[in-house]
PDB file of C-alpha atoms in Angstrom:
ATOM      1  CA  UNK N   1      12.301 212.357  27.093  1.00 48.00           C
ATOM      2  CA  UNK N   2       9.678 213.650  28.751  1.00 55.00           C
ATOM      3  CA  UNK N   3      10.567 217.245  28.299  1.00 57.00           C
ATOM      4  CA  UNK N   4       7.878 219.421  30.407  1.00 58.00           C
ATOM      5  CA  UNK N   5       9.294 217.557  33.345  1.00 62.00           C
ATOM      6  CA  UNK N   6      12.709 218.523  32.173  1.00 72.00           C
ATOM      7  CA  UNK N   7      12.006 222.486  32.590  1.00 81.00           C
ATOM      8  CA  UNK N   8      11.990 222.939  36.532  1.00 83.00           C
ATOM      9  CA  UNK N   9      14.967 224.577  36.930  1.00 87.00           C
ATOM     10  CA  UNK N  10      15.595 225.862  33.457  1.00 92.00           C
ATOM     11  CA  UNK N  11      15.572 229.124  32.217  1.00 94.00           C
ATOM     12  CA  UNK N  12      12.794 229.768  29.599  1.00 95.00           C
ATOM     13  CA  UNK N  13      13.707 231.519  26.773  1.00 97.00           C
ATOM     14  CA  UNK N  14      11.126 232.182  23.502  1.00 96.00           C
ATOM     15  CA  UNK N  15      11.915 232.088  19.638  1.00 96.00           C
ATOM     16  CA  UNK N  16      10.608 232.980  16.622  1.00 95.00           C
ATOM     17  CA  UNK N  17       8.868 229.516  15.708  1.00 93.00           C
ATOM     18  CA  UNK N  18       8.182 230.643  11.908  1.00 90.00           C
ATOM     19  CA  UNK N  19       8.343 233.821   9.805  1.00 88.00           C
ATOM     20  CA  UNK N  20      10.944 236.285   8.780  1.00 87.00           C
ATOM     21  CA  UNK N  21      13.342 236.554  12.207  1.00 92.00           C
ATOM     22  CA  UNK N  22      13.379 232.565  12.608  1.00 93.00           C
ATOM     23  CA  UNK N  23      16.697 231.609  10.832  1.00 94.00           C
ATOM     24  CA  UNK N  24      18.440 235.466  12.346  1.00 94.00           C
ATOM     25  CA  UNK N  25      17.260 234.553  15.620  1.00 95.00           C
ATOM     26  CA  UNK N  26      18.721 230.457  15.879  1.00 94.00           C
ATOM     27  CA  UNK N  27      21.538 231.996  13.866  1.00 94.00           C
ATOM     28  CA  UNK N  28      22.388 234.237  16.695  1.00 95.00           C
ATOM     29  CA  UNK N  29      21.850 231.682  18.984  1.00 95.00           C
ATOM     30  CA  UNK N  30      24.804 229.722  17.219  1.00 94.00           C
ATOM     31  CA  UNK N  31      26.338 232.465  17.237  1.00 93.00           C
ATOM     32  CA  UNK N  32      26.046 232.829  21.345  1.00 94.00           C
ATOM     33  CA  UNK N  33      27.434 229.240  21.691  1.00 94.00           C
ATOM     34  CA  UNK N  34      23.808 228.106  22.786  1.00 95.00           C
ATOM     35  CA  UNK N  35      23.786 224.413  21.454  1.00 95.00           C
ATOM     36  CA  UNK N  36      20.237 222.722  21.008  1.00 93.00           C
ATOM     37  CA  UNK N  37      18.554 220.238  18.591  1.00 89.00           C
ATOM     38  CA  UNK N  38      15.335 220.434  18.393  1.00 86.00           C
ATOM     39  CA  UNK N  39      12.756 217.029  17.584  1.00 82.00           C
ATOM     40  CA  UNK N  40      10.583 217.236  14.541  1.00 78.00           C
ATOM     41  CA  UNK N  41       7.050 218.609  15.519  1.00 76.00           C
ATOM     42  CA  UNK N  42       8.173 219.547  18.850  1.00 84.00           C
ATOM     43  CA  UNK N  43       8.251 222.965  20.024  1.00 91.00           C
ATOM     44  CA  UNK N  44      10.401 222.937  23.594  1.00 92.00           C
ATOM     45  CA  UNK N  45      14.254 222.293  23.143  1.00 93.00           C
ATOM     46  CA  UNK N  46      16.666 222.081  25.576  1.00 93.00           C
ATOM     47  CA  UNK N  47      20.003 223.572  25.524  1.00 94.00           C
ATOM     48  CA  UNK N  48      22.737 220.923  26.474  1.00 94.00           C
ATOM     49  CA  UNK N  49      25.429 223.719  27.705  1.00 94.00           C
ATOM     50  CA  UNK N  50      23.070 225.953  29.939  1.00 95.00           C
ATOM     51  CA  UNK N  51      20.310 225.270  32.113  1.00 95.00           C
ATOM     52  CA  UNK N  52      17.430 226.710  29.348  1.00 95.00           C
ATOM     53  CA  UNK N  53      14.976 225.724  27.465  1.00 95.00           C
ATOM     54  CA  UNK N  54      13.582 227.246  24.319  1.00 96.00           C
ATOM     55  CA  UNK N  55      10.112 227.901  23.622  1.00 95.00           C
ATOM     56  CA  UNK N  56       9.310 227.825  20.288  1.00 95.00           C
ATOM     57  CA  UNK N  57       6.341 230.269  20.008  1.00 95.00           C
ATOM     58  CA  UNK N  58       4.072 232.932  16.908  1.00 94.00           C
ATOM     59  CA  UNK N  59       6.495 235.643  16.600  1.00 94.00           C
ATOM     60  CA  UNK N  60       2.613 237.582  17.619  1.00 92.00           C
ATOM     61  CA  UNK N  61       2.668 236.066  21.001  1.00 95.00           C
ATOM     62  CA  UNK N  62       6.216 236.076  22.493  1.00 96.00           C
ATOM     63  CA  UNK N  63       5.253 239.149  23.859  1.00 96.00           C
ATOM     64  CA  UNK N  64       2.539 238.199  26.703  1.00 94.00           C
ATOM     65  CA  UNK N  65       4.192 235.247  27.439  1.00 95.00           C
ATOM     66  CA  UNK N  66       7.146 237.872  28.487  1.00 95.00           C
ATOM     67  CA  UNK N  67       4.650 239.921  29.447  1.00 92.00           C
ATOM     68  CA  UNK N  68       3.314 237.547  31.484  1.00 91.00           C
ATOM     69  CA  UNK N  69       5.785 236.026  33.278  1.00 90.00           C
ATOM     70  CA  UNK N  70       5.668 232.662  31.958  1.00 91.00           C
ATOM     71  CA  UNK N  71       8.359 232.722  30.072  1.00 94.00           C
ATOM     72  CA  UNK N  72      11.676 235.403  30.910  1.00 95.00           C
ATOM     73  CA  UNK N  73      13.127 236.017  27.980  1.00 97.00           C
ATOM     74  CA  UNK N  74      12.098 236.717  24.112  1.00 97.00           C
ATOM     75  CA  UNK N  75      13.151 237.564  21.236  1.00 97.00           C
ATOM     76  CA  UNK N  76      10.302 239.054  18.706  1.00 97.00           C
ATOM     77  CA  UNK N  77       9.564 242.235  16.896  1.00 95.00           C
ATOM     78  CA  UNK N  78       9.298 245.960  18.023  1.00 95.00           C
ATOM     79  CA  UNK N  79       6.067 245.948  16.376  1.00 95.00           C
ATOM     80  CA  UNK N  80       4.912 243.031  18.265  1.00 95.00           C
ATOM     81  CA  UNK N  81       6.135 244.280  21.585  1.00 95.00           C
ATOM     82  CA  UNK N  82       4.209 247.192  21.028  1.00 94.00           C
ATOM     83  CA  UNK N  83       0.277 245.823  20.080  1.00 94.00           C
ATOM     84  CA  UNK N  84       0.546 243.757  23.184  1.00 93.00           C
ATOM     85  CA  UNK N  85       1.393 246.964  25.455  1.00 91.00           C
ATOM     86  CA  UNK N  86      -1.281 248.600  23.583  1.00 90.00           C
ATOM     87  CA  UNK N  87      -4.008 245.760  23.764  1.00 88.00           C
ATOM     88  CA  UNK N  88      -2.749 246.356  27.186  1.00 87.00           C
ATOM     89  CA  UNK N  89      -3.674 249.765  27.841  1.00 85.00           C
ATOM     90  CA  UNK N  90      -6.910 248.965  26.159  1.00 83.00           C
ATOM     91  CA  UNK N  91      -7.599 246.657  28.410  1.00 82.00           C
ATOM     92  CA  UNK N  92      -6.939 248.408  31.114  1.00 81.00           C
ATOM     93  CA  UNK N  93      -8.716 251.824  30.310  1.00 81.00           C
ATOM     94  CA  UNK N  94     -11.358 249.719  29.698  1.00 78.00           C
ATOM     95  CA  UNK N  95     -11.864 247.691  32.425  1.00 77.00           C
ATOM     96  CA  UNK N  96     -11.520 251.119  34.339  1.00 77.00           C
ATOM     97  CA  UNK N  97     -14.636 252.385  32.462  1.00 74.00           C
ATOM     98  CA  UNK N  98     -16.912 249.257  33.175  1.00 74.00           C
ATOM     99  CA  UNK N  99     -15.650 249.502  36.682  1.00 70.00           C
ATOM    100  CA  UNK N 100     -14.112 246.635  36.982  1.00 66.00           C
ATOM    101  CA  UNK N 101     -10.188 247.394  37.563  1.00 60.00           C
ATOM    102  CA  UNK N 102      -8.301 246.138  40.672  1.00 58.00           C
ATOM    103  CA  UNK N 103      -5.563 247.373  41.754  1.00 52.00           C
ATOM    104  CA  UNK N 104      -2.466 244.567  41.255  1.00 53.00           C
ATOM    105  CA  UNK N 105       0.846 244.874  43.174  1.00 45.00           C
ATOM    106  CA  UNK N 106       2.644 243.766  39.951  1.00 49.00           C
ATOM    107  CA  UNK N 107       1.494 244.008  36.603  1.00 60.00           C
ATOM    108  CA  UNK N 108       4.153 242.383  35.106  1.00 67.00           C
ATOM    109  CA  UNK N 109       4.885 243.608  31.482  1.00 82.00           C
ATOM    110  CA  UNK N 110       8.277 243.719  28.885  1.00 90.00           C
ATOM    111  CA  UNK N 111      11.199 245.326  29.293  1.00 93.00           C
ATOM    112  CA  UNK N 112      13.739 245.781  25.812  1.00 95.00           C
ATOM    113  CA  UNK N 113      16.977 244.683  26.325  1.00 96.00           C
ATOM    114  CA  UNK N 114      18.455 245.594  23.201  1.00 95.00           C
ATOM    115  CA  UNK N 115      18.252 245.936  19.610  1.00 95.00           C
ATOM    116  CA  UNK N 116      18.886 243.256  17.615  1.00 95.00           C
ATOM    117  CA  UNK N 117      19.487 244.490  14.372  1.00 91.00           C
ATOM    118  CA  UNK N 118      18.306 242.454  11.953  1.00 93.00           C
ATOM    119  CA  UNK N 119      14.202 242.181  10.781  1.00 93.00           C
ATOM    120  CA  UNK N 120      13.790 246.086   9.791  1.00 94.00           C
ATOM    121  CA  UNK N 121       9.869 247.016   8.872  1.00 94.00           C
ATOM    122  CA  UNK N 122       7.818 249.215   9.004  1.00 95.00           C
ATOM    123  CA  UNK N 123       3.998 249.444   9.997  1.00 95.00           C
ATOM    124  CA  UNK N 124       2.340 251.477   7.752  1.00 96.00           C
ATOM    125  CA  UNK N 125      -0.754 252.711   6.836  1.00 96.00           C
ATOM    126  CA  UNK N 126      -1.860 251.465   3.158  1.00 96.00           C
ATOM    127  CA  UNK N 127      -4.392 253.046   0.623  1.00 96.00           C
ATOM    128  CA  UNK N 128      -4.690 251.902  -3.241  1.00 95.00           C
ATOM    129  CA  UNK N 129      -2.178 253.742  -5.693  1.00 93.00           C
ATOM    130  CA  UNK N 130      -5.193 255.154  -7.481  1.00 90.00           C
ATOM    131  CA  UNK N 131      -7.913 255.861  -5.085  1.00 88.00           C
ATOM    132  CA  UNK N 132      -9.402 259.078  -3.093  1.00 92.00           C
ATOM    133  CA  UNK N 133      -7.181 259.000  -0.228  1.00 93.00           C
ATOM    134  CA  UNK N 134      -4.184 261.061  -0.027  1.00 92.00           C
ATOM    135  CA  UNK N 135      -3.619 261.415   3.418  1.00 93.00           C
ATOM    136  CA  UNK N 136      -4.431 259.532   7.175  1.00 94.00           C
ATOM    137  CA  UNK N 137      -7.184 261.946   7.576  1.00 93.00           C
ATOM    138  CA  UNK N 138      -9.298 261.052   4.548  1.00 94.00           C
ATOM    139  CA  UNK N 139      -9.602 257.715   6.397  1.00 95.00           C
ATOM    140  CA  UNK N 140     -11.289 258.834   9.306  1.00 94.00           C
ATOM    141  CA  UNK N 141     -14.710 257.146   9.672  1.00 94.00           C
ATOM    142  CA  UNK N 142     -13.733 254.294   7.128  1.00 95.00           C
ATOM    143  CA  UNK N 143     -12.664 250.456   7.483  1.00 96.00           C
ATOM    144  CA  UNK N 144      -9.468 249.433   7.972  1.00 96.00           C
ATOM    145  CA  UNK N 145      -8.357 245.958   7.690  1.00 96.00           C
ATOM    146  CA  UNK N 146      -4.785 244.750   9.573  1.00 96.00           C
ATOM    147  CA  UNK N 147      -3.952 242.142  12.381  1.00 95.00           C
ATOM    148  CA  UNK N 148      -2.567 244.579  14.434  1.00 96.00           C
ATOM    149  CA  UNK N 149      -5.792 245.780  16.057  1.00 95.00           C
ATOM    150  CA  UNK N 150      -4.872 247.577  19.181  1.00 95.00           C
ATOM    151  CA  UNK N 151      -2.062 249.692  17.496  1.00 96.00           C
ATOM    152  CA  UNK N 152      -4.599 250.853  14.264  1.00 96.00           C
ATOM    153  CA  UNK N 153      -7.324 251.821  17.341  1.00 95.00           C
ATOM    154  CA  UNK N 154      -5.310 253.758  19.287  1.00 94.00           C
ATOM    155  CA  UNK N 155      -3.795 255.327  15.472  1.00 95.00           C
ATOM    156  CA  UNK N 156      -7.231 255.906  14.671  1.00 95.00           C
ATOM    157  CA  UNK N 157      -8.521 257.115  18.048  1.00 93.00           C
ATOM    158  CA  UNK N 158      -5.191 259.469  17.658  1.00 92.00           C
ATOM    159  CA  UNK N 159      -6.491 260.709  14.655  1.00 93.00           C
ATOM    160  CA  UNK N 160      -9.894 261.604  15.434  1.00 91.00           C
ATOM    161  CA  UNK N 161      -8.962 263.451  18.264  1.00 89.00           C
ATOM    162  CA  UNK N 162      -7.122 265.570  16.454  1.00 87.00           C
ATOM    163  CA  UNK N 163      -9.784 265.871  13.196  1.00 85.00           C
ATOM    164  CA  UNK N 164     -12.244 266.512  16.607  1.00 82.00           C
ATOM    165  CA  UNK N 165     -10.066 269.704  17.945  1.00 80.00           C
ATOM    166  CA  UNK N 166      -9.373 271.138  14.868  1.00 75.00           C
ATOM    167  CA  UNK N 167     -13.591 271.234  14.370  1.00 72.00           C
ATOM    168  CA  UNK N 168     -13.365 273.167  18.229  1.00 66.00           C
ATOM    169  CA  UNK N 169     -17.113 272.311  17.954  1.00 61.00           C
ATOM    170  CA  UNK N 170     -16.516 271.671  21.527  1.00 55.00           C
ATOM    171  CA  UNK N 171     -17.952 267.532  21.417  1.00 59.00           C
ATOM    172  CA  UNK N 172     -15.561 264.694  21.970  1.00 60.00           C
ATOM    173  CA  UNK N 173     -16.492 261.137  20.893  1.00 63.00           C
ATOM    174  CA  UNK N 174     -15.738 258.116  23.193  1.00 68.00           C
ATOM    175  CA  UNK N 175     -16.743 255.827  20.563  1.00 79.00           C
ATOM    176  CA  UNK N 176     -14.078 254.752  17.539  1.00 85.00           C
ATOM    177  CA  UNK N 177     -15.711 256.315  14.368  1.00 90.00           C
ATOM    178  CA  UNK N 178     -13.180 254.071  12.280  1.00 94.00           C
ATOM    179  CA  UNK N 179     -13.956 250.712  11.852  1.00 95.00           C
ATOM    180  CA  UNK N 180     -10.897 248.349  12.792  1.00 96.00           C
ATOM    181  CA  UNK N 181     -11.098 244.924  11.077  1.00 96.00           C
ATOM    182  CA  UNK N 182      -8.949 242.444  12.041  1.00 95.00           C
ATOM    183  CA  UNK N 183      -7.365 240.302   9.455  1.00 94.00           C
ATOM    184  CA  UNK N 184      -5.173 237.104  10.249  1.00 87.00           C
ATOM    185  CA  UNK N 185      -3.525 237.260   6.915  1.00 83.00           C
ATOM    186  CA  UNK N 186      -3.252 238.534   3.479  1.00 87.00           C
ATOM    187  CA  UNK N 187      -3.627 242.398   4.875  1.00 93.00           C
ATOM    188  CA  UNK N 188      -2.863 242.994   2.004  1.00 92.00           C
ATOM    189  CA  UNK N 189      -5.586 241.939  -0.191  1.00 93.00           C
ATOM    190  CA  UNK N 190      -8.597 243.419   1.648  1.00 93.00           C
ATOM    191  CA  UNK N 191      -9.265 246.893  -0.304  1.00 93.00           C
ATOM    192  CA  UNK N 192      -8.605 244.739  -3.855  1.00 92.00           C
ATOM    193  CA  UNK N 193     -11.754 242.628  -2.303  1.00 93.00           C
ATOM    194  CA  UNK N 194     -13.528 245.513  -0.729  1.00 93.00           C
ATOM    195  CA  UNK N 195     -13.062 244.222   2.674  1.00 94.00           C
ATOM    196  CA  UNK N 196     -11.720 247.667   3.409  1.00 95.00           C
ATOM    197  CA  UNK N 197     -10.777 251.256   2.159  1.00 95.00           C
ATOM    198  CA  UNK N 198      -6.995 251.087   3.509  1.00 96.00           C
ATOM    199  CA  UNK N 199      -4.751 249.087   5.562  1.00 96.00           C
ATOM    200  CA  UNK N 200      -2.590 248.618   8.533  1.00 96.00           C
ATOM    201  CA  UNK N 201      -0.041 246.219   8.336  1.00 95.00           C
ATOM    202  CA  UNK N 202       4.347 245.408   8.083  1.00 93.00           C
ATOM    203  CA  UNK N 203       6.123 246.255   5.466  1.00 93.00           C
ATOM    204  CA  UNK N 204       9.249 245.392   4.556  1.00 89.00           C
ATOM    205  CA  UNK N 205      10.915 246.313   1.072  1.00 87.00           C
ATOM    206  CA  UNK N 206       7.196 247.298  -0.025  1.00 86.00           C
ATOM    207  CA  UNK N 207       7.528 244.809  -3.342  1.00 90.00           C
ATOM    208  CA  UNK N 208       4.228 243.042  -1.655  1.00 88.00           C
ATOM    209  CA  UNK N 209       2.305 246.403  -1.556  1.00 92.00           C
ATOM    210  CA  UNK N 210       3.395 247.502  -5.023  1.00 91.00           C
ATOM    211  CA  UNK N 211       2.010 244.716  -6.342  1.00 91.00           C
ATOM    212  CA  UNK N 212      -1.026 244.546  -4.981  1.00 91.00           C
ATOM    213  CA  UNK N 213      -1.670 248.653  -5.719  1.00 94.00           C
ATOM    214  CA  UNK N 214      -1.086 250.440  -2.865  1.00 95.00           C
ATOM    215  CA  UNK N 215       0.944 253.053  -1.681  1.00 94.00           C
ATOM    216  CA  UNK N 216       1.929 254.069   2.346  1.00 95.00           C
ATOM    217  CA  UNK N 217       0.996 257.397   3.441  1.00 95.00           C
ATOM    218  CA  UNK N 218       1.725 257.260   6.725  1.00 96.00           C
ATOM    219  CA  UNK N 219       4.244 254.614   9.218  1.00 96.00           C
ATOM    220  CA  UNK N 220       2.546 253.796  12.888  1.00 95.00           C
ATOM    221  CA  UNK N 221       5.774 252.040  14.393  1.00 94.00           C
ATOM    222  CA  UNK N 222       9.618 251.337  13.162  1.00 94.00           C
ATOM    223  CA  UNK N 223      10.105 247.648  13.909  1.00 94.00           C
ATOM    224  CA  UNK N 224      13.032 245.613  14.402  1.00 95.00           C
ATOM    225  CA  UNK N 225      14.055 242.154  16.162  1.00 96.00           C
ATOM    226  CA  UNK N 226      14.517 242.840  19.711  1.00 97.00           C
ATOM    227  CA  UNK N 227      15.303 240.847  22.566  1.00 97.00           C
ATOM    228  CA  UNK N 228      12.727 241.019  25.534  1.00 97.00           C
ATOM    229  CA  UNK N 229      12.771 240.221  29.381  1.00 95.00           C
ATOM    230  CA  UNK N 230      10.068 240.005  32.207  1.00 94.00           C
ATOM    231  CA  UNK N 231       9.630 242.847  34.422  1.00 91.00           C
ATOM    232  CA  UNK N 232      10.110 239.603  36.818  1.00 88.00           C
ATOM    233  CA  UNK N 233      12.846 237.138  35.564  1.00 89.00           C
ATOM    234  CA  UNK N 234      13.337 234.232  36.891  1.00 87.00           C
ATOM    235  CA  UNK N 235      16.735 232.856  36.578  1.00 90.00           C
ATOM    236  CA  UNK N 236      18.462 236.171  36.712  1.00 93.00           C
ATOM    237  CA  UNK N 237      22.164 234.979  36.336  1.00 94.00           C
ATOM    238  CA  UNK N 238      21.614 233.215  33.437  1.00 95.00           C
ATOM    239  CA  UNK N 239      19.773 235.815  31.730  1.00 95.00           C
ATOM    240  CA  UNK N 240      22.284 238.537  32.137  1.00 95.00           C
ATOM    241  CA  UNK N 241      24.683 235.754  31.366  1.00 95.00           C
ATOM    242  CA  UNK N 242      21.983 235.245  27.625  1.00 96.00           C
ATOM    243  CA  UNK N 243      22.225 238.920  26.576  1.00 95.00           C
ATOM    244  CA  UNK N 244      26.677 239.541  27.360  1.00 95.00           C
ATOM    245  CA  UNK N 245      26.879 236.446  25.041  1.00 95.00           C
ATOM    246  CA  UNK N 246      24.049 237.902  22.257  1.00 95.00           C
ATOM    247  CA  UNK N 247      25.146 241.645  22.593  1.00 94.00           C
ATOM    248  CA  UNK N 248      29.375 240.478  22.441  1.00 92.00           C
ATOM    249  CA  UNK N 249      27.976 238.348  18.875  1.00 93.00           C
ATOM    250  CA  UNK N 250      26.047 241.663  17.450  1.00 92.00           C
ATOM    251  CA  UNK N 251      29.196 243.312  18.495  1.00 89.00           C
ATOM    252  CA  UNK N 252      31.628 241.456  16.610  1.00 90.00           C
ATOM    253  CA  UNK N 253      29.104 241.016  13.674  1.00 89.00           C
ATOM    254  CA  UNK N 254      29.365 245.500  13.715  1.00 91.00           C
ATOM    255  CA  UNK N 255      32.644 245.810  13.686  1.00 93.00           C
ATOM    256  CA  UNK N 256      36.622 244.456  13.012  1.00 94.00           C
ATOM    257  CA  UNK N 257      39.587 245.526  14.793  1.00 95.00           C
ATOM    258  CA  UNK N 258      42.029 247.542  12.975  1.00 96.00           C
ATOM    259  CA  UNK N 259      45.780 247.221  13.585  1.00 97.00           C
ATOM    260  CA  UNK N 260      48.561 249.335  12.463  1.00 97.00           C
ATOM    261  CA  UNK N 261      51.856 250.720  13.226  1.00 96.00           C
ATOM    262  CA  UNK N 262      52.621 255.030  13.525  1.00 96.00           C
ATOM    263  CA  UNK N 263      55.198 257.117  14.457  1.00 95.00           C
ATOM    264  CA  UNK N 264      54.325 258.488  18.551  1.00 94.00           C
ATOM    265  CA  UNK N 265      53.900 262.233  16.842  1.00 95.00           C
ATOM    266  CA  UNK N 266      51.303 261.135  14.910  1.00 96.00           C
ATOM    267  CA  UNK N 267      49.812 259.014  17.082  1.00 96.00           C
ATOM    268  CA  UNK N 268      46.998 261.652  18.556  1.00 96.00           C
ATOM    269  CA  UNK N 269      45.795 262.224  15.446  1.00 97.00           C
ATOM    270  CA  UNK N 270      44.945 258.146  14.372  1.00 97.00           C
ATOM    271  CA  UNK N 271      43.602 257.880  17.581  1.00 96.00           C
ATOM    272  CA  UNK N 272      41.224 260.494  16.988  1.00 96.00           C
ATOM    273  CA  UNK N 273      40.227 258.176  13.653  1.00 97.00           C
ATOM    274  CA  UNK N 274      39.882 255.094  15.645  1.00 96.00           C
ATOM    275  CA  UNK N 275      38.689 256.139  18.454  1.00 95.00           C
ATOM    276  CA  UNK N 276      37.669 252.124  19.927  1.00 90.00           C
ATOM    277  CA  UNK N 277      34.203 251.458  22.160  1.00 85.00           C
ATOM    278  CA  UNK N 278      36.291 252.435  24.763  1.00 88.00           C
ATOM    279  CA  UNK N 279      40.213 253.860  23.435  1.00 92.00           C
ATOM    280  CA  UNK N 280      42.042 251.989  21.403  1.00 95.00           C
ATOM    281  CA  UNK N 281      45.616 249.720  22.660  1.00 95.00           C
ATOM    282  CA  UNK N 282      48.969 251.642  21.874  1.00 95.00           C
ATOM    283  CA  UNK N 283      51.647 249.642  22.216  1.00 94.00           C
ATOM    284  CA  UNK N 284      55.401 250.558  21.804  1.00 92.00           C
ATOM    285  CA  UNK N 285      57.581 248.218  19.213  1.00 91.00           C
ATOM    286  CA  UNK N 286      60.261 246.882  20.071  1.00 84.00           C
ATOM    287  CA  UNK N 287      63.573 248.390  19.962  1.00 78.00           C
ATOM    288  CA  UNK N 288      62.088 251.377  18.331  1.00 74.00           C
ATOM    289  CA  UNK N 289      60.651 253.783  21.363  1.00 79.00           C
ATOM    290  CA  UNK N 290      59.654 256.565  17.720  1.00 91.00           C
ATOM    291  CA  UNK N 291      57.083 253.963  17.082  1.00 94.00           C
ATOM    292  CA  UNK N 292      54.034 252.520  18.078  1.00 95.00           C
ATOM    293  CA  UNK N 293      50.804 249.454  17.258  1.00 96.00           C
ATOM    294  CA  UNK N 294      47.657 250.390  17.592  1.00 97.00           C
ATOM    295  CA  UNK N 295      44.680 247.790  17.889  1.00 97.00           C
ATOM    296  CA  UNK N 296      41.354 249.568  17.300  1.00 96.00           C
ATOM    297  CA  UNK N 297      37.404 248.355  16.894  1.00 94.00           C
ATOM    298  CA  UNK N 298      36.122 249.781  13.863  1.00 95.00           C
ATOM    299  CA  UNK N 299      32.637 250.012  12.736  1.00 94.00           C
ATOM    300  CA  UNK N 300      33.001 247.288   9.321  1.00 94.00           C
ATOM    301  CA  UNK N 301      30.611 249.782   7.291  1.00 94.00           C
ATOM    302  CA  UNK N 302      32.987 252.785   7.847  1.00 95.00           C
ATOM    303  CA  UNK N 303      36.402 250.521   7.416  1.00 96.00           C
ATOM    304  CA  UNK N 304      37.225 251.555   4.101  1.00 97.00           C
ATOM    305  CA  UNK N 305      37.364 255.630   4.790  1.00 97.00           C
ATOM    306  CA  UNK N 306      39.485 254.685   7.679  1.00 97.00           C
ATOM    307  CA  UNK N 307      42.301 252.899   6.197  1.00 97.00           C
ATOM    308  CA  UNK N 308      42.315 255.637   3.690  1.00 97.00           C
ATOM    309  CA  UNK N 309      42.557 258.347   6.431  1.00 97.00           C
ATOM    310  CA  UNK N 310      45.108 256.288   8.981  1.00 97.00           C
ATOM    311  CA  UNK N 311      47.627 256.462   5.934  1.00 97.00           C
ATOM    312  CA  UNK N 312      46.640 260.017   5.462  1.00 97.00           C
ATOM    313  CA  UNK N 313      48.639 260.837   8.801  1.00 97.00           C
ATOM    314  CA  UNK N 314      51.167 258.132   8.057  1.00 96.00           C
ATOM    315  CA  UNK N 315      49.825 255.387   9.536  1.00 96.00           C
ATOM    316  CA  UNK N 316      51.588 252.023   8.074  1.00 96.00           C
ATOM    317  CA  UNK N 317      51.341 248.017   8.563  1.00 96.00           C
ATOM    318  CA  UNK N 318      47.502 248.205   8.431  1.00 96.00           C
ATOM    319  CA  UNK N 319      46.069 244.956   8.990  1.00 96.00           C
ATOM    320  CA  UNK N 320      41.934 244.564   9.421  1.00 96.00           C
ATOM    321  CA  UNK N 321      41.381 241.439  11.220  1.00 94.00           C
ATOM    322  CA  UNK N 322      37.697 240.175  12.043  1.00 88.00           C
ATOM    323  CA  UNK N 323      36.387 240.141  15.445  1.00 81.00           C
ATOM    324  CA  UNK N 324      35.723 236.324  17.331  1.00 70.00           C
ATOM    325  CA  UNK N 325      32.669 236.608  19.613  1.00 62.00           C
ATOM    326  CA  UNK N 326      33.401 239.531  22.161  1.00 56.00           C
ATOM    327  CA  UNK N 327      31.710 240.133  25.813  1.00 56.00           C
TER     328      UNK N 327
END
C-alpha cells in the first residue's frame, strides 16, 4: 500500500517512535480505541477505525512538526515543548537584532491540550558531587554540556543578568559568558571526560546521575508527557474526539466507582466524603425510603481512606469498581 497517498483527509497524529514515552503512549492509544498496525521499519500507520494517520517521530522533533502545522496532534514531553519554544524565541530575537525579522500573520506554535500523567522527570543542572561547584551561579562562564541548548542558554542568560544586577556596575553584556556545548547523548559523561564543568539534562530516578558521580543543584523545568495540538489543526472534530477519548482514559485510570448504601439522614455527611467529579448519583432504595444508594467517582489513591470514613458515618454495603473508559 502507498501510505503517503492515503494520508489525504486524515488527521496527522505524532507519537514518539522510541524512548521512555513510547510504550505508555501506545497504551494510551489502545485505551482510547485507536486501532492501527505498524509495519516493520515504517514510521506511518493508518488508523483502522478513525480518519487518523499516526506519524512516529523522535520525541524532541514533535513540537517542531506540531508547531509548524505539519501534524495536528502530538504526544511528547513538556521539556521538549519548552525547548522548542525557547528556540523559537531565541530565533526571533536574533532576527529582530539583525533586522531580518518580517511580520507574520500566523506564527504557528503548539497548544498544550492536557497533561497525560506519565513520563515524569526533571531537567536539572548537575555538577560533580565532589567538585568545587555548589550553586548555579558558580557555573557562570564555565562549560555546560546539554542536549537542551536553548533552555540552557535561557537559564544561564538569566543567571548572568542577575549576577550583573547584583554587581551594580552599570554594564550589561548581551553575549553569553557561559559556553553551552551541544551533546546528543550520554550527557552525564561530559564532566568525567573533561568536556564540561556541569550539565543540564533530564533526570527520572536520579540513579544514572549518581552513578556518574553527579548531584543536582537546580531544576530548570519539571516535565511530564503532554498532548499538544497545532494552533491551526486540520480535522478539528477529530482532534476534539481524540482529546475526549484520551481524557476519558486518564480519568478511568485515576478513579474508581464507589457504591454504598446509607441512611438518608446521614447522606450529607457521606456525600461530603464522596463528592464525585461533579456530584454523586443518589437513588432511593426500593421499598425503603429511609435509605439511599450512592454512586460516586473517587481517586484510586484515596479509596482506602474514603472507605474508612464512610464506615464511620454509617455507610453500608460499600463496593468499589474499576471504571470503564469514560468521557
